[in-house]
């Protein structure tokens, strides 16, 4: 029988003052009880879903932010407490943003010492030959998030390959997941929701170059909803989990880029239009033939290296788009948006 809590005290230990009210359970609990419940819930999820096997090498995506820091701390603690027998590593990405990323990397280096976990840092400069500062100088502020997001996801994949790990884990809070649900609905990309909610493969990030990023507007909207109804964030996540994709919908398939050899969830059959005929158009047509099975990162990088930074930016996929081919002057083809499919409720 559940013990009745005293008025003004934690409903679990009945001795300390409540520090918070959990939106998930509406319980008013103290700081120490929250730590204990939080860690136990994570352990239960790991065990029930068999997320790890003894002896596995696991990389923790570490940005220096609160989510990844909590993940590193809790996973390290549970690994010792419950004897998961995991080899844990910290993996960080240095995008090359002066005055921003260098500060957070110092936090990651402190975590390396505090938790006794080996640290691997991979940088855009080493992997791609460009820093985000250099990319922004070329592309401007409007489309830089495309480069940063695509390059960061692949940088994590490449860093994980360097460490020869079996799994890569990243930390996300409920706000991140709710934002992703809304963003994919607004973009007409609902077919990817089950994959994103299951793997949490997206990396939420807002740097100094993303004041007007699309995700920021979704975040602001969600926080407005939360002020009106505290459970709104959890309800959005639950709605995303309850979506059912039509069996006739073609889901994204994971492939391998023929150029870099790393995984890709899309095949680039051609690139965006450049404009009128001329030297740039000829380069574009040549790239269309070369990039038959390139990943998005390779397409963006090729555009940067050839002085065509907008190559590969933009998409026409949406709920009302259809698949069609457009022939260019020398027969190269551009495949435009595919329908994402219907929902079964």
Short mmCIF file of C-alpha atoms in Angstrom, two decimals:
data_model
loop_
_atom_site.label_atom_id
_atom_site.label_comp_id
_atom_site.label_asym_id
_atom_site.label_seq_id
_atom_site.Cartn_x
_atom_site.Cartn_y
_atom_site.Cartn_z
CA UNK A 1 0.00 0.00 0.00
CA UNK A 2 1.42 3.38 -1.06
CA UNK A 3 2.42 5.56 1.84
CA UNK A 4 0.45 8.77 2.08
CA UNK A 5 2.76 11.78 1.89
CA UNK A 6 2.69 14.59 4.37
CA UNK A 7 1.58 18.00 3.15
CA UNK A 8 4.51 20.01 1.82
CA UNK A 9 6.92 17.06 1.75
CA UNK A 10 8.28 14.76 -0.95
CA UNK A 11 5.67 12.13 -1.81
CA UNK A 12 8.35 9.41 -1.97
CA UNK A 13 10.58 9.88 1.08
CA UNK A 14 8.14 11.96 3.15
CA UNK A 15 11.01 13.83 4.78
CA UNK A 16 12.45 16.47 2.43
CA UNK A 17 10.80 19.41 0.73
CA UNK A 18 9.76 18.89 -2.92
CA UNK A 19 12.14 20.37 -5.49
CA UNK A 20 9.99 19.73 -8.55
CA UNK A 21 6.73 18.37 -9.89
CA UNK A 22 7.20 15.74 -12.58
CA UNK A 23 4.98 16.34 -15.65
CA UNK A 24 5.08 12.60 -16.34
CA UNK A 25 3.58 11.48 -13.02
CA UNK A 26 2.54 14.79 -11.40
CA UNK A 27 4.50 13.69 -8.32
CA UNK A 28 6.08 16.36 -6.13
CA UNK A 29 9.46 14.94 -5.16
CA UNK A 30 12.73 16.11 -3.63
CA UNK A 31 16.04 16.38 -5.44
CA UNK A 32 17.54 13.13 -4.10
CA UNK A 33 14.42 11.09 -4.86
CA UNK A 34 14.34 12.51 -8.39
CA UNK A 35 17.93 11.39 -8.97
CA UNK A 36 17.13 7.88 -7.73
CA UNK A 37 13.92 7.53 -9.77
CA UNK A 38 15.51 9.01 -12.89
CA UNK A 39 18.45 6.60 -12.80
CA UNK A 40 16.23 3.61 -12.07
CA UNK A 41 13.92 4.43 -14.99
CA UNK A 42 16.87 4.62 -17.36
CA UNK A 43 18.19 1.30 -16.10
CA UNK A 44 14.78 -0.31 -16.62
CA UNK A 45 14.61 0.98 -20.21
CA UNK A 46 18.11 -0.38 -20.93
CA UNK A 47 17.28 -3.81 -19.50
CA UNK A 48 13.73 -4.16 -20.90
CA UNK A 49 14.81 -3.17 -24.42
CA UNK A 50 18.14 -5.03 -24.26
CA UNK A 51 19.96 -1.96 -25.55
CA UNK A 52 23.43 -3.29 -24.78
CA UNK A 53 25.29 -6.58 -24.60
CA UNK A 54 28.20 -7.33 -22.25
CA UNK A 55 31.56 -6.47 -23.79
CA UNK A 56 30.25 -3.93 -26.30
CA UNK A 57 32.13 -0.75 -27.10
CA UNK A 58 29.81 2.26 -26.81
CA UNK A 59 30.51 5.85 -27.84
CA UNK A 60 28.66 8.68 -26.09
CA UNK A 61 28.05 11.74 -28.25
CA UNK A 62 29.41 14.54 -26.06
CA UNK A 63 28.79 18.18 -26.92
CA UNK A 64 29.46 19.67 -23.51
CA UNK A 65 25.78 20.58 -23.12
CA UNK A 66 23.55 19.45 -20.28
CA UNK A 67 21.89 16.56 -22.13
CA UNK A 68 25.09 14.83 -23.23
CA UNK A 69 26.76 15.54 -19.88
CA UNK A 70 23.87 13.90 -18.00
CA UNK A 71 23.97 10.95 -20.42
CA UNK A 72 27.70 10.45 -19.88
CA UNK A 73 27.33 10.66 -16.10
CA UNK A 74 24.31 8.35 -15.82
CA UNK A 75 25.53 5.71 -18.28
CA UNK A 76 28.95 5.62 -16.61
CA UNK A 77 27.32 5.30 -13.18
CA UNK A 78 24.84 2.60 -14.22
CA UNK A 79 27.58 0.68 -16.03
CA UNK A 80 29.47 0.42 -12.74
CA UNK A 81 26.43 -0.11 -10.51
CA UNK A 82 24.76 -2.83 -12.59
CA UNK A 83 27.87 -4.30 -14.22
CA UNK A 84 26.82 -3.84 -17.86
CA UNK A 85 30.45 -4.61 -18.76
CA UNK A 86 30.57 -1.87 -21.43
CA UNK A 87 33.63 -0.07 -22.74
CA UNK A 88 32.52 3.58 -22.83
CA UNK A 89 34.05 6.42 -24.83
CA UNK A 90 33.29 10.12 -25.25
CA UNK A 91 32.99 11.32 -28.86
CA UNK A 92 32.89 15.04 -29.65
CA UNK A 93 32.61 17.00 -32.88
CA UNK A 94 34.46 20.29 -33.32
CA UNK A 95 32.55 22.24 -35.97
CA UNK A 96 35.06 25.06 -35.95
CA UNK A 97 32.90 27.84 -34.50
CA UNK A 98 35.18 30.36 -32.83
CA UNK A 99 34.15 31.38 -29.33
CA UNK A 100 31.38 28.77 -29.14
CA UNK A 101 32.48 25.19 -29.62
CA UNK A 102 35.92 25.69 -28.08
CA UNK A 103 34.26 26.61 -24.75
CA UNK A 104 31.99 23.56 -24.71
CA UNK A 105 34.88 21.27 -25.61
CA UNK A 106 36.55 22.36 -22.39
CA UNK A 107 33.51 20.99 -20.54
CA UNK A 108 33.87 17.68 -22.40
CA UNK A 109 37.55 17.50 -21.44
CA UNK A 110 36.55 17.98 -17.78
CA UNK A 111 34.01 15.16 -18.19
CA UNK A 112 36.79 12.96 -19.52
CA UNK A 113 38.67 13.42 -16.27
CA UNK A 114 35.62 13.31 -13.96
CA UNK A 115 34.14 10.11 -15.39
CA UNK A 116 37.39 8.44 -16.44
CA UNK A 117 36.20 7.96 -20.04
CA UNK A 118 38.55 8.17 -23.06
CA UNK A 119 37.77 11.15 -25.34
CA UNK A 120 37.92 11.33 -29.14
CA UNK A 121 37.43 14.69 -30.88
CA UNK A 122 36.81 14.82 -34.64
CA UNK A 123 36.74 18.17 -36.44
CA UNK A 124 35.14 19.46 -39.61
CA UNK A 125 38.53 20.83 -40.63
CA UNK A 126 40.20 17.43 -40.46
CA UNK A 127 37.29 15.51 -42.01
CA UNK A 128 36.12 17.94 -44.68
CA UNK A 129 38.81 20.61 -44.97
CA UNK A 130 36.37 23.33 -43.87
CA UNK A 131 35.34 24.90 -40.56
CA UNK A 132 31.83 26.24 -40.00
CA UNK A 133 33.30 29.75 -39.79
CA UNK A 134 34.71 29.29 -43.31
CA UNK A 135 31.47 27.77 -44.61
CA UNK A 136 29.39 30.65 -43.26
CA UNK A 137 31.70 33.15 -44.96
CA UNK A 138 30.94 31.44 -48.26
CA UNK A 139 27.27 30.46 -47.89
CA UNK A 140 25.95 33.14 -45.52
CA UNK A 141 23.55 32.69 -42.63
CA UNK A 142 20.52 31.44 -44.56
CA UNK A 143 21.48 27.84 -45.40
CA UNK A 144 24.39 27.13 -43.09
CA UNK A 145 22.34 24.85 -40.82
CA UNK A 146 22.04 22.37 -43.70
CA UNK A 147 25.82 22.00 -43.85
CA UNK A 148 26.27 21.85 -40.08
CA UNK A 149 23.56 19.24 -39.51
CA UNK A 150 24.58 16.95 -42.36
CA UNK A 151 28.30 17.19 -41.61
CA UNK A 152 27.78 16.64 -37.86
CA UNK A 153 25.74 13.48 -38.32
CA UNK A 154 28.37 12.01 -40.62
CA UNK A 155 31.18 13.21 -38.34
CA UNK A 156 29.64 11.18 -35.51
CA UNK A 157 29.45 8.13 -37.80
CA UNK A 158 33.06 8.57 -38.84
CA UNK A 159 34.23 9.14 -35.28
CA UNK A 160 32.40 5.99 -34.18
CA UNK A 161 34.16 4.06 -36.96
CA UNK A 162 37.53 5.39 -35.77
CA UNK A 163 36.80 4.18 -32.24
CA UNK A 164 35.54 0.84 -33.62
CA UNK A 165 32.49 0.99 -31.39
CA UNK A 166 29.42 -1.22 -31.63
CA UNK A 167 26.94 1.52 -30.73
CA UNK A 168 26.68 5.30 -30.58
CA UNK A 169 24.35 6.93 -28.05
CA UNK A 170 23.24 10.56 -27.97
CA UNK A 171 21.39 12.49 -25.27
CA UNK A 172 18.07 14.22 -25.92
CA UNK A 173 15.40 15.72 -23.72
CA UNK A 174 11.64 15.63 -24.22
CA UNK A 175 11.68 19.07 -25.87
CA UNK A 176 14.04 17.79 -28.58
CA UNK A 177 11.81 14.84 -29.42
CA UNK A 178 8.60 16.92 -29.44
CA UNK A 179 10.27 19.44 -31.75
CA UNK A 180 11.26 16.64 -34.13
CA UNK A 181 7.69 15.29 -34.21
CA UNK A 182 6.33 18.73 -35.11
CA UNK A 183 9.07 19.49 -37.64
CA UNK A 184 8.54 16.24 -39.53
CA UNK A 185 4.79 16.83 -39.66
CA UNK A 186 5.23 20.40 -40.89
CA UNK A 187 7.76 19.29 -43.51
CA UNK A 188 5.56 16.47 -44.75
CA UNK A 189 8.23 13.97 -43.68
CA UNK A 190 6.02 11.84 -41.47
CA UNK A 191 7.32 8.56 -42.91
CA UNK A 192 10.61 9.13 -41.05
CA UNK A 193 8.97 9.61 -37.65
CA UNK A 194 9.15 5.98 -36.45
CA UNK A 195 12.84 5.86 -37.37
CA UNK A 196 13.61 9.16 -35.65
CA UNK A 197 11.66 8.39 -32.48
CA UNK A 198 13.24 4.95 -32.21
CA UNK A 199 16.84 5.83 -32.97
CA UNK A 200 16.90 9.50 -31.94
CA UNK A 201 19.46 9.83 -34.71
CA UNK A 202 18.91 13.53 -35.08
CA UNK A 203 21.20 15.89 -33.22
CA UNK A 204 19.51 18.94 -31.81
CA UNK A 205 21.88 21.88 -31.87
CA UNK A 206 21.51 25.63 -31.90
CA UNK A 207 24.72 27.55 -32.41
CA UNK A 208 25.53 31.19 -32.97
CA UNK A 209 24.89 30.76 -36.69
CA UNK A 210 21.31 29.52 -36.30
CA UNK A 211 19.23 32.36 -34.79
CA UNK A 212 16.46 31.81 -37.34
CA UNK A 213 16.68 28.04 -37.68
CA UNK A 214 13.37 26.30 -38.38
CA UNK A 215 13.74 24.18 -35.23
CA UNK A 216 13.90 27.37 -33.14
CA UNK A 217 10.37 28.36 -34.16
CA UNK A 218 9.09 24.89 -33.28
CA UNK A 219 10.82 25.14 -29.90
CA UNK A 220 9.23 28.51 -29.18
CA UNK A 221 5.78 27.18 -30.12
CA UNK A 222 6.19 24.13 -27.87
CA UNK A 223 7.27 26.22 -24.89
CA UNK A 224 4.19 28.43 -25.39
CA UNK A 225 2.04 25.29 -25.30
CA UNK A 226 3.79 24.05 -22.18
CA UNK A 227 3.03 27.27 -20.34
CA UNK A 228 -0.66 26.69 -21.04
CA UNK A 229 -0.61 22.92 -20.48
CA UNK A 230 2.46 21.34 -18.81
CA UNK A 231 1.81 17.89 -20.32
CA UNK A 232 1.72 19.24 -23.90
CA UNK A 233 5.29 18.12 -24.68
CA UNK A 234 4.65 14.55 -23.51
CA UNK A 235 1.36 14.47 -25.43
CA UNK A 236 3.10 15.50 -28.66
CA UNK A 237 5.67 12.73 -28.20
CA UNK A 238 2.91 10.20 -27.51
CA UNK A 239 1.09 11.31 -30.66
CA UNK A 240 4.25 10.77 -32.69
CA UNK A 241 4.64 7.27 -31.25
CA UNK A 242 1.02 6.45 -32.14
CA UNK A 243 1.34 7.36 -35.84
CA UNK A 244 1.02 4.38 -38.12
CA UNK A 245 2.50 4.58 -41.60
CA UNK A 246 0.53 3.12 -44.50
CA UNK A 247 1.86 -0.22 -45.71
CA UNK A 248 2.07 1.19 -49.24
CA UNK A 249 4.51 3.89 -48.18
CA UNK A 250 8.10 3.42 -49.26
CA UNK A 251 10.25 4.00 -46.20
CA UNK A 252 13.75 5.53 -46.34
CA UNK A 253 16.39 2.89 -46.95
CA UNK A 254 19.87 2.99 -45.50
CA UNK A 255 22.54 2.70 -48.14
CA UNK A 256 26.23 3.31 -48.60
CA UNK A 257 27.70 6.31 -50.38
CA UNK A 258 29.79 5.24 -53.37
CA UNK A 259 32.13 8.15 -52.85
CA UNK A 260 32.98 8.21 -49.12
CA UNK A 261 31.81 4.73 -48.15
CA UNK A 262 29.77 5.88 -45.15
CA UNK A 263 26.09 5.22 -44.52
CA UNK A 264 23.43 7.36 -46.13
CA UNK A 265 19.65 7.38 -45.73
CA UNK A 266 19.16 8.88 -49.16
CA UNK A 267 20.53 8.47 -52.65
CA UNK A 268 21.30 11.68 -54.50
CA UNK A 269 20.50 11.07 -58.15
CA UNK A 270 21.25 14.64 -59.12
CA UNK A 271 21.67 18.09 -57.68
CA UNK A 272 19.73 21.34 -57.71
CA UNK A 273 19.62 23.62 -60.72
CA UNK A 274 22.34 26.22 -60.97
CA UNK A 275 20.88 28.56 -63.55
CA UNK A 276 21.61 29.61 -67.10
CA UNK A 277 23.96 27.79 -69.47
CA UNK A 278 27.63 28.46 -68.97
CA UNK A 279 30.68 27.11 -67.16
CA UNK A 280 28.75 26.58 -63.91
CA UNK A 281 25.98 24.73 -65.73
CA UNK A 282 28.51 22.44 -67.39
CA UNK A 283 30.07 21.70 -63.99
CA UNK A 284 26.59 20.97 -62.66
CA UNK A 285 25.81 18.59 -65.49
CA UNK A 286 29.11 16.81 -64.92
CA UNK A 287 28.33 16.45 -61.23
CA UNK A 288 24.90 15.03 -62.02
CA UNK A 289 26.59 12.16 -63.80
CA UNK A 290 29.27 11.71 -61.12
CA UNK A 291 26.97 11.87 -58.10
CA UNK A 292 24.68 9.00 -58.97
CA UNK A 293 24.92 7.46 -55.50
CA UNK A 294 26.49 10.10 -53.32
CA UNK A 295 25.40 10.92 -49.81
CA UNK A 296 24.21 14.42 -48.91
CA UNK A 297 27.51 15.23 -47.17
CA UNK A 298 29.55 14.45 -50.29
CA UNK A 299 27.26 16.53 -52.48
CA UNK A 300 27.50 19.54 -50.15
CA UNK A 301 31.26 19.16 -49.83
CA UNK A 302 31.72 18.96 -53.60
CA UNK A 303 29.75 22.17 -53.98
CA UNK A 304 32.00 23.94 -51.47
CA UNK A 305 35.18 22.68 -53.11
CA UNK A 306 34.04 23.76 -56.57
CA UNK A 307 32.90 27.20 -55.48
CA UNK A 308 29.20 26.28 -55.82
CA UNK A 309 28.06 26.32 -52.16
CA UNK A 310 24.36 26.12 -52.97
CA UNK A 311 24.79 22.86 -54.82
CA UNK A 312 22.63 20.24 -53.15
CA UNK A 313 20.69 22.72 -50.98
CA UNK A 314 16.93 22.69 -51.14
CA UNK A 315 14.26 20.06 -51.42
CA UNK A 316 10.90 19.88 -53.08
CA UNK A 317 9.52 16.92 -51.19
CA UNK A 318 6.20 17.60 -49.54
CA UNK A 319 2.78 16.10 -48.95
CA UNK A 320 1.52 17.13 -52.39
CA UNK A 321 4.69 16.54 -54.41
CA UNK A 322 5.09 13.82 -56.97
CA UNK A 323 8.03 12.02 -58.52
CA UNK A 324 9.05 13.33 -61.90
CA UNK A 325 12.16 13.64 -64.02
CA UNK A 326 13.45 16.82 -65.58
CA UNK A 327 15.87 16.50 -68.50
CA UNK A 328 18.72 18.98 -68.78
CA UNK A 329 20.59 20.07 -71.86
CA UNK A 330 22.82 16.99 -72.12
CA UNK A 331 20.41 14.39 -70.83
CA UNK A 332 21.27 14.44 -67.15
CA UNK A 333 18.25 13.89 -64.95
CA UNK A 334 16.97 15.49 -61.79
CA UNK A 335 14.62 13.55 -59.57
CA UNK A 336 12.25 15.82 -57.69
CA UNK A 337 10.35 15.15 -54.49
CA UNK A 338 8.75 11.84 -53.59
CA UNK A 339 5.47 11.61 -51.72
CA UNK A 340 5.98 10.58 -48.10
CA UNK A 341 2.83 8.46 -47.96
CA UNK A 342 -0.43 8.45 -46.05
CA UNK A 343 -1.07 7.91 -42.38
CA UNK A 344 -3.23 5.20 -40.86
CA UNK A 345 -4.83 6.40 -37.62
#
